[in-house]
Coordinates of C-alpha atoms in Angstrom, one line a residue:
Chain A
X1 CA 2.6 -36.4 -2.1
X2 CA 3.4 -36.5 -5.7
X3 CA 0.0 -36.3 -7.1
X4 CA -0.8 -33.6 -9.8
X5 CA -2.2 -30.3 -8.2
X6 CA -5.5 -31.1 -10.2
X7 CA -6.0 -34.3 -8.4
X8 CA -5.2 -32.6 -5.0
X9 CA -7.6 -29.7 -5.4
X10 CA -10.2 -31.5 -7.2
X11 CA -10.3 -29.3 -10.1
X12 CA -12.6 -30.1 -13.0
X13 CA -10.9 -29.5 -16.1
X14 CA -14.1 -28.3 -17.7
X15 CA -14.0 -25.0 -16.1
X16 CA -12.7 -21.9 -17.8
X17 CA -9.8 -21.2 -15.3
X18 CA -8.4 -24.7 -15.5
X19 CA -8.7 -24.6 -19.4
X20 CA -6.8 -21.3 -19.5
X21 CA -3.9 -22.3 -17.1
X22 CA -3.5 -25.8 -18.8
X23 CA 0.1 -26.4 -19.8
X24 CA 1.7 -29.3 -21.7
X25 CA 5.0 -30.6 -20.7
X26 CA 7.5 -30.4 -23.6
X27 CA 10.7 -31.1 -21.8
X28 CA 11.8 -31.6 -18.2
X29 CA 10.8 -28.4 -16.4
X30 CA 9.4 -26.9 -19.5
X31 CA 5.9 -26.5 -20.7
X32 CA 4.0 -25.1 -23.3
X33 CA 1.0 -23.0 -22.5
X34 CA -1.6 -20.8 -24.5
X35 CA -2.4 -17.3 -23.0
X36 CA -6.0 -17.0 -23.5
X37 CA -7.5 -13.7 -24.8
X38 CA -10.5 -14.3 -22.6
X39 CA -8.9 -12.6 -19.7
X40 CA -7.8 -9.4 -21.5
X41 CA -8.3 -5.9 -20.1
X42 CA -7.7 -3.1 -22.7
X43 CA -6.7 -5.8 -25.1
X44 CA -3.9 -7.0 -22.8
X45 CA -3.9 -10.3 -20.5
X46 CA -4.5 -9.4 -17.0
X47 CA -1.4 -9.6 -14.6
X48 CA -2.9 -11.8 -12.1
X49 CA -3.9 -14.5 -14.8
X50 CA -0.7 -14.5 -16.5
X51 CA 0.9 -15.2 -13.0
X52 CA -1.3 -18.3 -12.6
X53 CA -0.2 -19.6 -16.0
X54 CA 3.5 -19.6 -15.0
X55 CA 2.5 -21.1 -11.6
X56 CA 0.8 -23.8 -13.1
X57 CA 4.2 -24.9 -14.3
X58 CA 5.9 -24.4 -11.0
X59 CA 3.2 -26.4 -9.1
X60 CA 4.0 -29.5 -11.2
X61 CA 7.5 -29.4 -9.7
X62 CA 6.5 -29.6 -6.0
X63 CA 5.2 -32.0 -3.4
X64 CA 3.1 -29.5 -1.5
X65 CA -0.5 -29.0 -2.4
X66 CA -1.1 -25.4 -1.7
X67 CA 0.5 -22.2 -3.1
X68 CA 1.8 -20.3 -0.1
X69 CA 3.3 -17.3 -1.6
X70 CA 3.8 -16.1 -5.4
X71 CA 5.8 -12.9 -6.6
X72 CA 5.5 -12.1 -10.2
X73 CA 7.7 -9.4 -12.0
X74 CA 6.6 -8.3 -15.5
X75 CA 9.6 -7.1 -17.4
X76 CA 7.6 -6.9 -20.8
X77 CA 4.1 -7.2 -22.1
X78 CA 2.8 -10.8 -22.8
X79 CA 0.3 -11.0 -25.8
X80 CA -2.4 -13.8 -25.9
X81 CA -0.9 -16.8 -27.6
X82 CA 1.7 -19.5 -27.0
X83 CA 4.2 -19.1 -24.3
X84 CA 6.9 -21.3 -22.8
X85 CA 7.2 -21.9 -19.1
X86 CA 10.6 -22.8 -17.8
X87 CA 10.6 -23.8 -14.1
X88 CA 13.0 -25.2 -11.5
X89 CA 12.8 -26.0 -7.8
X90 CA 15.1 -24.3 -5.3
X91 CA 14.4 -26.3 -2.5
X92 CA 12.0 -29.3 -1.7
X93 CA 11.6 -28.8 2.1
X94 CA 9.6 -31.0 4.7
X95 CA 7.2 -27.7 5.2
X96 CA 7.8 -25.5 2.4
X97 CA 9.1 -25.9 -1.3
X98 CA 10.3 -23.0 -3.3
X99 CA 10.4 -22.8 -7.1
X100 CA 10.9 -20.4 -9.8
X101 CA 9.3 -19.9 -13.4
X102 CA 10.0 -18.0 -16.3
X103 CA 7.3 -17.2 -18.8
X104 CA 8.9 -16.7 -22.3
X105 CA 7.4 -15.5 -25.6
X106 CA 9.1 -15.2 -28.8
X107 CA 12.2 -16.2 -27.0
X108 CA 12.2 -13.2 -24.6
X109 CA 11.4 -13.3 -20.6
X110 CA 8.1 -11.7 -20.2
X111 CA 7.2 -12.8 -16.5
X112 CA 9.6 -13.9 -13.7
X113 CA 7.8 -15.8 -10.9
X114 CA 9.1 -17.1 -7.5
X115 CA 6.6 -19.3 -5.4
X116 CA 6.5 -21.2 -2.1
X117 CA 4.2 -24.0 -1.8
X118 CA 3.0 -25.8 1.4
X119 CA 0.5 -28.1 3.0
X120 CA -1.9 -25.5 4.8
X121 CA -3.4 -28.5 6.8
X122 CA -0.1 -29.0 8.4
X123 CA 0.3 -25.2 9.5
X124 CA 0.4 -25.0 13.3
X125 CA 1.2 -21.9 15.5
X126 CA -0.8 -19.1 17.2
X127 CA -3.6 -17.3 15.7
X128 CA -4.5 -13.7 16.5
X129 CA -6.9 -11.7 13.9
X130 CA -7.8 -8.5 15.4
X131 CA -10.9 -7.6 13.1
X132 CA -13.6 -9.4 11.1
X133 CA -14.0 -8.6 7.4
X134 CA -15.2 -4.9 6.7
X135 CA -19.0 -4.9 6.8
X136 CA -20.3 -4.4 3.2
X137 CA -23.9 -4.6 1.5
X138 CA -24.5 -8.1 0.3
X139 CA -23.8 -9.1 -3.4
X140 CA -27.3 -8.3 -4.6
X141 CA -27.0 -4.8 -3.3
X142 CA -23.7 -4.1 -5.1
X143 CA -22.8 -3.2 -8.6
X144 CA -22.4 -5.9 -11.1
X145 CA -18.9 -5.5 -12.7
X146 CA -19.4 -5.1 -16.5
X147 CA -18.6 -2.7 -19.2
X148 CA -17.0 -2.7 -22.5
X149 CA -13.2 -2.1 -21.5
X150 CA -12.9 -5.3 -19.4
X151 CA -15.7 -7.1 -21.3
X152 CA -13.5 -10.1 -22.0
X153 CA -11.9 -10.4 -18.4
X154 CA -15.1 -9.8 -16.9
X155 CA -17.3 -12.5 -18.3
X156 CA -15.2 -15.1 -16.3
X157 CA -16.4 -13.7 -13.1
X158 CA -19.5 -12.9 -11.1
X159 CA -18.0 -9.6 -9.8
X160 CA -19.9 -7.1 -7.5
X161 CA -18.5 -3.6 -6.4
X162 CA -20.0 -1.9 -3.5
X163 CA -22.1 1.2 -4.3
X164 CA -19.8 3.3 -2.3
X165 CA -16.7 2.4 -4.5
X166 CA -18.4 1.8 -7.7
X167 CA -18.9 5.5 -8.5
X168 CA -15.8 5.9 -10.7
X169 CA -17.3 3.7 -13.6
X170 CA -20.1 6.5 -14.0
X171 CA -17.8 9.4 -13.5
X172 CA -18.4 9.9 -9.8
X173 CA -15.3 8.8 -8.1
X174 CA -15.5 8.5 -4.3
X175 CA -12.4 10.4 -3.8
X176 CA -10.9 7.5 -1.7
X177 CA -8.6 5.0 -3.4
X178 CA -10.5 2.1 -2.3
X179 CA -12.5 -0.7 -4.2
X180 CA -14.5 -3.4 -2.4
X181 CA -17.0 -6.0 -3.1
X182 CA -17.6 -9.6 -3.8
X183 CA -16.3 -11.9 -6.6
X184 CA -16.4 -15.7 -7.6
X185 CA -16.1 -17.5 -10.9
X186 CA -18.9 -17.3 -13.3
X187 CA -18.9 -21.0 -14.0
X188 CA -19.2 -22.1 -10.5
X189 CA -15.6 -23.2 -10.1
X190 CA -14.5 -22.5 -6.4
X191 CA -11.6 -20.4 -5.5
X192 CA -8.5 -22.4 -4.3
X193 CA -5.0 -21.2 -3.5
X194 CA -3.9 -21.7 -7.1
X195 CA -6.5 -19.2 -8.2
X196 CA -6.0 -16.5 -5.6
X197 CA -3.4 -14.6 -7.4
X198 CA -6.1 -13.9 -10.1
X199 CA -8.8 -13.0 -7.7
X200 CA -5.9 -10.6 -6.2
X201 CA -6.0 -8.7 -9.4
X202 CA -9.4 -9.1 -10.4
X203 CA -10.8 -5.7 -9.5
X204 CA -10.4 -2.4 -11.2
X205 CA -7.5 -0.3 -9.7
X206 CA -8.4 1.3 -6.5
X207 CA -6.7 4.4 -7.8
X208 CA -9.6 5.0 -10.3
X209 CA -11.8 6.4 -7.3
X210 CA -8.9 9.2 -6.8
X211 CA -7.6 9.9 -10.3
X212 CA -8.9 9.7 -13.8
X213 CA -8.7 6.0 -15.1
X214 CA -5.6 5.5 -17.3
X215 CA -3.3 2.7 -18.1
X216 CA -1.9 1.4 -14.9
X217 CA 0.2 -1.6 -15.6
X218 CA 1.5 -4.1 -12.8
X219 CA 5.1 -3.9 -12.2
X220 CA 5.3 -6.5 -9.5
X221 CA 2.6 -8.5 -7.8
X222 CA 2.9 -10.7 -4.4
X223 CA 0.2 -12.8 -3.1
X224 CA 0.4 -14.6 0.4
X225 CA -2.1 -17.4 0.8
X226 CA -3.3 -17.6 4.2
X227 CA -5.9 -20.1 4.0
X228 CA -7.8 -22.6 1.7
X229 CA -11.0 -20.6 0.7
X230 CA -14.3 -22.1 1.5
X231 CA -16.9 -22.5 -1.4
X232 CA -18.7 -19.4 -2.4
X233 CA -18.1 -15.9 -2.7
X234 CA -14.7 -14.0 -1.8
X235 CA -15.0 -10.6 -0.2
X236 CA -12.4 -8.2 -1.0
X237 CA -11.0 -4.8 -0.3
X238 CA -8.2 -3.2 -2.5
X239 CA -6.7 0.1 -1.3
X240 CA -4.0 2.5 -2.2
X241 CA -2.4 4.8 0.2
X242 CA 0.6 6.2 -1.5
X243 CA 0.7 7.7 -5.0
X244 CA 3.8 9.3 -5.6
X245 CA 4.8 10.6 -9.2
X246 CA 2.6 8.0 -10.7
X247 CA 3.9 5.1 -8.6
X248 CA 1.6 3.4 -6.3
X249 CA 1.0 0.2 -4.4
X250 CA -2.3 -1.5 -4.3
X251 CA -2.9 -3.6 -1.2
X252 CA -5.7 -6.4 -1.3
X253 CA -7.3 -8.4 1.3
X254 CA -9.4 -11.5 0.3
X255 CA -11.7 -13.3 2.8
X256 CA -13.8 -16.2 2.0
X257 CA -17.5 -16.6 2.6
X258 CA -17.0 -17.5 6.4
X259 CA -15.0 -14.5 7.0
X260 CA -11.5 -16.0 7.2
X261 CA -8.8 -14.0 5.6
X262 CA -7.5 -16.3 2.8
X263 CA -4.9 -13.9 0.9
X264 CA -3.0 -10.8 1.3
X265 CA -1.9 -9.1 -1.8
X266 CA 0.2 -6.3 -2.9
X267 CA 1.2 -4.7 -6.3
X268 CA 3.5 -2.1 -7.5
X269 CA 1.9 -0.2 -10.1
X270 CA 2.5 2.9 -12.2
X271 CA 0.1 5.3 -14.0
X272 CA 1.2 5.8 -17.5
X273 CA -0.4 8.7 -19.0
Chain B
X1 CA 24.2 5.6 -17.6
X2 CA 26.8 2.7 -17.0
X3 CA 28.8 4.0 -14.0
X4 CA 28.9 1.9 -11.0
X5 CA 26.2 2.3 -8.4
X6 CA 28.8 3.2 -6.0
X7 CA 29.7 6.2 -8.1
X8 CA 26.2 7.0 -8.9
X9 CA 25.1 7.2 -5.2
X10 CA 28.4 8.6 -3.8
X11 CA 29.0 5.8 -1.5
X12 CA 32.1 5.8 0.5
X13 CA 33.5 2.3 0.8
X14 CA 34.6 3.2 4.3
X15 CA 31.2 2.6 5.8
X16 CA 30.4 -0.8 7.3
X17 CA 27.3 -1.4 5.2
X18 CA 29.3 -1.0 1.9
X19 CA 32.2 -3.2 3.2
X20 CA 29.5 -5.9 4.1
X21 CA 27.9 -5.6 0.6
X22 CA 31.1 -5.6 -1.3
X23 CA 31.1 -8.0 -4.4
X24 CA 34.2 -9.2 -6.4
X25 CA 33.3 -10.3 -10.0
X26 CA 34.6 -13.9 -10.8
X27 CA 33.0 -14.2 -14.4
X28 CA 30.5 -12.4 -16.4
X29 CA 27.3 -12.2 -14.2
X30 CA 29.0 -14.0 -11.2
X31 CA 30.5 -12.3 -7.9
X32 CA 31.9 -13.6 -4.7
X33 CA 30.8 -11.9 -1.7
X34 CA 31.6 -12.5 2.0
X35 CA 28.4 -12.5 4.3
X36 CA 29.6 -10.8 7.4
X37 CA 28.8 -12.0 10.9
X38 CA 28.4 -8.4 11.9
X39 CA 24.7 -8.5 11.0
X40 CA 23.7 -11.6 12.8
X41 CA 20.6 -12.0 15.0
X42 CA 20.5 -15.1 17.1
X43 CA 23.6 -16.2 15.3
X44 CA 21.7 -16.0 11.8
X45 CA 22.4 -13.3 9.3
X46 CA 19.7 -10.9 9.1
X47 CA 17.5 -11.4 6.1
X48 CA 17.2 -7.9 4.9
X49 CA 21.2 -7.7 4.9
X50 CA 21.3 -10.8 2.8
X51 CA 19.1 -9.4 0.4
X52 CA 21.4 -6.3 -0.1
X53 CA 24.4 -8.6 -0.9
X54 CA 22.5 -10.1 -3.6
X55 CA 21.3 -6.9 -4.8
X56 CA 24.7 -5.5 -5.0
X57 CA 25.4 -7.9 -7.8
X58 CA 22.1 -7.4 -9.7
X59 CA 22.9 -3.7 -9.4
X60 CA 25.9 -3.8 -11.4
X61 CA 24.2 -5.2 -14.4
X62 CA 21.6 -2.5 -14.9
X63 CA 22.0 1.0 -16.1
X64 CA 19.6 2.7 -13.8
X65 CA 20.8 4.2 -10.5
X66 CA 17.9 3.5 -8.2
X67 CA 16.5 0.2 -6.7
X68 CA 12.8 0.4 -7.4
X69 CA 11.4 -3.0 -6.2
X70 CA 13.4 -5.9 -4.6
X71 CA 11.7 -9.3 -3.7
X72 CA 13.8 -12.1 -1.9
X73 CA 12.7 -15.5 -1.2
X74 CA 14.8 -17.5 1.3
X75 CA 14.6 -21.3 0.7
X76 CA 17.2 -22.2 3.0
X77 CA 19.5 -20.5 5.6
X78 CA 22.6 -18.6 4.6
X79 CA 25.6 -18.7 7.1
X80 CA 28.1 -16.1 7.6
X81 CA 31.0 -16.6 5.1
X82 CA 31.6 -17.1 1.2
X83 CA 28.6 -16.8 -1.1
X84 CA 28.3 -16.7 -4.8
X85 CA 26.0 -14.5 -6.5
X86 CA 24.8 -15.3 -10.0
X87 CA 22.8 -12.6 -11.6
X88 CA 21.2 -11.8 -15.0
X89 CA 19.0 -9.1 -16.7
X90 CA 15.7 -9.9 -17.8
X91 CA 15.2 -6.6 -19.5
X92 CA 16.8 -3.2 -19.8
X93 CA 14.0 -0.9 -20.5
X94 CA 14.0 2.8 -21.0
X95 CA 12.3 3.6 -17.6
X96 CA 12.9 0.4 -15.7
X97 CA 15.2 -2.5 -15.9
X98 CA 14.6 -6.2 -14.4
X99 CA 17.2 -8.3 -12.9
X100 CA 17.4 -11.6 -11.1
X101 CA 20.2 -12.7 -8.6
X102 CA 20.9 -15.8 -6.9
X103 CA 22.8 -16.1 -3.7
X104 CA 24.4 -19.6 -3.6
X105 CA 26.4 -21.2 -0.7
X106 CA 28.1 -24.5 -0.8
X107 CA 26.6 -25.0 -4.4
X108 CA 23.0 -24.7 -3.3
X109 CA 20.5 -22.0 -3.8
X110 CA 20.0 -20.0 -0.6
X111 CA 18.1 -16.7 -1.6
X112 CA 16.3 -15.9 -4.7
X113 CA 16.0 -12.3 -5.6
X114 CA 14.1 -10.3 -8.3
X115 CA 14.8 -6.5 -8.7
X116 CA 13.5 -3.6 -10.7
X117 CA 15.7 -0.5 -11.0
X118 CA 14.7 2.8 -12.3
X119 CA 15.8 6.6 -12.1
X120 CA 13.7 8.0 -9.5
X121 CA 14.7 11.7 -10.8
X122 CA 12.7 10.9 -14.1
X123 CA 9.5 9.7 -12.3
X124 CA 6.4 11.8 -13.2
X125 CA 2.8 11.4 -12.6
X126 CA 0.0 12.3 -10.1
X127 CA 0.8 12.5 -6.4
X128 CA -1.6 11.8 -3.6
X129 CA -0.4 11.0 -0.1
X130 CA -3.5 11.2 2.4
X131 CA -1.5 11.3 5.4
X132 CA 1.7 12.4 7.2
X133 CA 3.8 10.1 9.0
X134 CA 2.5 9.1 12.4
X135 CA 3.3 11.4 15.2
X136 CA 5.9 9.6 17.6
X137 CA 8.2 11.0 20.2
X138 CA 11.4 12.3 18.8
X139 CA 14.7 9.9 18.9
X140 CA 15.9 11.2 22.2
X141 CA 12.6 10.1 24.0
X142 CA 12.6 6.7 22.4
X143 CA 14.5 3.6 23.7
X144 CA 17.6 2.6 22.2
X145 CA 17.7 -0.7 20.5
X146 CA 20.4 -3.0 22.3
X147 CA 20.7 -6.2 23.8
X148 CA 22.5 -9.6 23.9
X149 CA 20.4 -11.4 21.2
X150 CA 20.9 -9.0 18.4
X151 CA 24.1 -7.4 19.7
X152 CA 25.9 -8.0 16.5
X153 CA 23.3 -6.7 14.3
X154 CA 22.3 -3.5 16.5
X155 CA 25.9 -2.3 16.6
X156 CA 25.4 -1.0 13.0
X157 CA 22.7 1.1 13.9
X158 CA 21.5 4.0 15.9
X159 CA 17.9 2.4 16.5
X160 CA 15.2 4.0 18.5
X161 CA 11.9 2.2 19.5
X162 CA 8.9 4.4 20.8
X163 CA 8.1 4.0 24.4
X164 CA 4.7 2.6 23.6
X165 CA 6.2 -0.1 21.3
X166 CA 9.3 -1.2 23.3
X167 CA 7.7 -2.9 26.1
X168 CA 8.1 -6.5 24.9
X169 CA 11.9 -6.2 25.4
X170 CA 11.2 -5.9 29.3
X171 CA 8.5 -8.4 29.5
X172 CA 5.5 -6.0 29.1
X173 CA 4.4 -6.6 25.5
X174 CA 1.9 -3.7 24.4
X175 CA -0.7 -6.3 23.2
X176 CA -0.7 -4.6 19.7
X177 CA 1.6 -6.1 16.8
X178 CA 3.3 -2.7 16.2
X179 CA 6.9 -1.5 16.5
X180 CA 7.6 2.1 15.6
X181 CA 10.8 4.4 15.8
X182 CA 13.5 5.9 14.2
X183 CA 16.8 4.4 12.7
X184 CA 20.1 5.4 10.8
X185 CA 23.4 3.9 10.4
X186 CA 25.6 4.1 13.3
X187 CA 28.7 5.3 11.4
X188 CA 27.1 8.2 9.7
X189 CA 26.4 6.7 6.1
X190 CA 23.1 7.9 4.7
X191 CA 20.3 5.7 3.7
X192 CA 19.9 5.2 0.1
X193 CA 17.5 3.1 -2.2
X194 CA 20.2 0.0 -2.0
X195 CA 20.1 0.0 1.7
X196 CA 16.3 0.4 2.2
X197 CA 15.7 -3.6 2.1
X198 CA 18.1 -3.7 5.1
X199 CA 16.1 -0.9 7.1
X200 CA 12.9 -2.6 6.1
X201 CA 14.0 -5.6 8.3
X202 CA 16.1 -3.8 10.8
X203 CA 13.5 -3.7 13.8
X204 CA 12.4 -6.7 16.1
X205 CA 9.3 -8.4 14.7
X206 CA 6.0 -6.4 15.5
X207 CA 4.4 -9.7 16.6
X208 CA 6.6 -9.8 19.7
X209 CA 4.3 -7.2 21.1
X210 CA 1.6 -9.8 20.8
X211 CA 3.0 -13.3 21.6
X212 CA 6.2 -14.3 23.4
X213 CA 9.3 -13.9 21.2
X214 CA 10.5 -16.8 19.3
X215 CA 12.3 -17.7 16.2
X216 CA 10.5 -16.1 13.3
X217 CA 12.3 -16.5 10.1
X218 CA 11.4 -14.4 6.8
X219 CA 10.1 -16.7 4.1
X220 CA 9.6 -13.7 1.6
X221 CA 10.5 -10.1 1.7
X222 CA 9.4 -7.4 -0.8
X223 CA 10.5 -3.6 -0.7
X224 CA 9.0 -1.1 -2.9
X225 CA 11.5 2.0 -3.0
X226 CA 9.2 5.2 -3.4
X227 CA 11.8 7.8 -3.1
X228 CA 15.5 8.7 -2.3
X229 CA 15.9 9.3 1.4
X230 CA 17.0 12.6 2.5
X231 CA 20.0 12.5 4.8
X232 CA 19.3 11.7 8.6
X233 CA 17.0 9.7 10.4
X234 CA 14.4 7.2 8.9
X235 CA 11.0 6.9 10.6
X236 CA 9.7 3.4 10.6
X237 CA 6.4 1.6 11.7
X238 CA 6.1 -2.1 11.3
X239 CA 2.9 -3.8 11.8
X240 CA 1.1 -7.2 11.6
X241 CA -2.7 -7.7 11.4
X242 CA -3.0 -11.2 10.7
X243 CA -1.3 -13.9 12.6
X244 CA -2.7 -17.4 11.4
X245 CA -1.5 -20.7 12.5
X246 CA 1.9 -19.2 12.8
X247 CA 1.9 -17.5 9.4
X248 CA 2.1 -13.6 9.6
X249 CA 2.6 -10.5 7.4
X250 CA 4.8 -7.8 8.6
X251 CA 4.3 -4.5 6.7
X252 CA 6.6 -1.6 6.9
X253 CA 6.5 1.9 6.2
X254 CA 9.7 4.1 6.0
X255 CA 9.7 7.9 5.9
X256 CA 12.8 10.1 5.7
X257 CA 13.4 12.9 7.9
X258 CA 11.4 15.4 5.9
X259 CA 8.2 13.2 6.1
X260 CA 8.3 11.6 2.7
X261 CA 7.4 7.9 2.5
X262 CA 10.6 6.4 0.9
X263 CA 9.7 2.6 0.9
X264 CA 7.1 0.2 1.6
X265 CA 7.9 -3.3 2.8
X266 CA 6.0 -6.6 3.4
X267 CA 7.2 -10.0 4.6
X268 CA 5.8 -13.3 5.0
X269 CA 7.3 -14.8 8.3
X270 CA 6.4 -17.8 10.2
X271 CA 6.8 -18.4 13.9
X272 CA 8.6 -21.6 14.7
X273 CA 8.1 -23.0 18.1

């Protein structure tokens, strides 16, 4: 039960994501990490990526192999470069373990993360999923995610946006705050519970199909992992229903290639103009 | 800006909720509180109520009057009785402040809370809300929430469940994991941002209309406050879409009596059989 997460998930440290979330223990419960500029959007590291950096510390303290739930609050902006992660366990339970991790930079708290871990193989109980994933065009009929603003970030992914939700990028927003499509790592690494918080924040804000694109920082992000993804594409849908005085929620659903829901996400964001 | 939340929200300490979330400072950043058995369900304090107890500590450290977002993780069960709350601020910002609070009992962490506060009066930005609250029967045509299992808890509320979603209680579950209705405090206290996490956990699990009622503890609860409620009833809708091997999300929407959305909530729960 105490093997490292890398061993448990068969991760190959040659992959970009694993290099970008590598942590080096400096003391008991403390790790140094390097926030890579490769995951920048508008010159700022992506919030989902930052959460996975902090989680890499927390995961090393718990015996359970699978991330079950992670919540990140972002009190201030993290820059690419050195960070210190301090983590502690709140409880090591039989079924679920809980840990907190704080990401510090220049001596200040930048991200506060709480997370639960479990062994998804041992989950048992009733299952009732009312609907299949929404039917969308296959990846080769979608629009490849690319462009100067998020060029650093997007190079890590093979990301395809459905024609119906890609219009905002060419000045033709759909008028519906939805963004759907497919995504996988560009280097062939498979998605796993540890990387799902990154995928949950990998698409442009759904609200860009409703209002002109502007700086929309994440204030809070929670991801519930509901299954281990099968190898291959992830199908995603992000929607915003309530935009109120600049505050908005963005809800995400992530299915694996077999059509199983593997994560639900929600973030609180704020449009800053 | 540094007036106490009680002053800021005009709370009257004669109300049950305010008595049940009273905290007494014992040291800088530490408060003693008494978890009241009046909010028990199945003999265990309600998770939303417990979150508001911890938040009562955090709120005292920040200058902003309104809870904006709160996330609670529940690593182990809290019993009615004495608890210690330890809180600290992560950042006091101009627009938003962030704090963490840990609720301890018998020397162990029981609840970990992260929260952001703001001044909702100062929020500005675009608004787009695509739909009105769902049309449901008025309170006097709904089913009053009462019953032996949650009798302690329900005495604090005037809680009405729509006839279409109340069937589970009489052995006629609707087959749809939805629970809708109206709720307000029984003693006339008005809802406010500080009490919305409690209202977000005030209805029976929506999944009881899908599977036989059983112990469904909350693992994680996040509430986004989107507005200050007007006086009067809150209209609520709780839904579960994905029940997988016992794990489920429950999404909540809370509108005030004027039809404004004032909170979104989501919790991760697990059916334990």
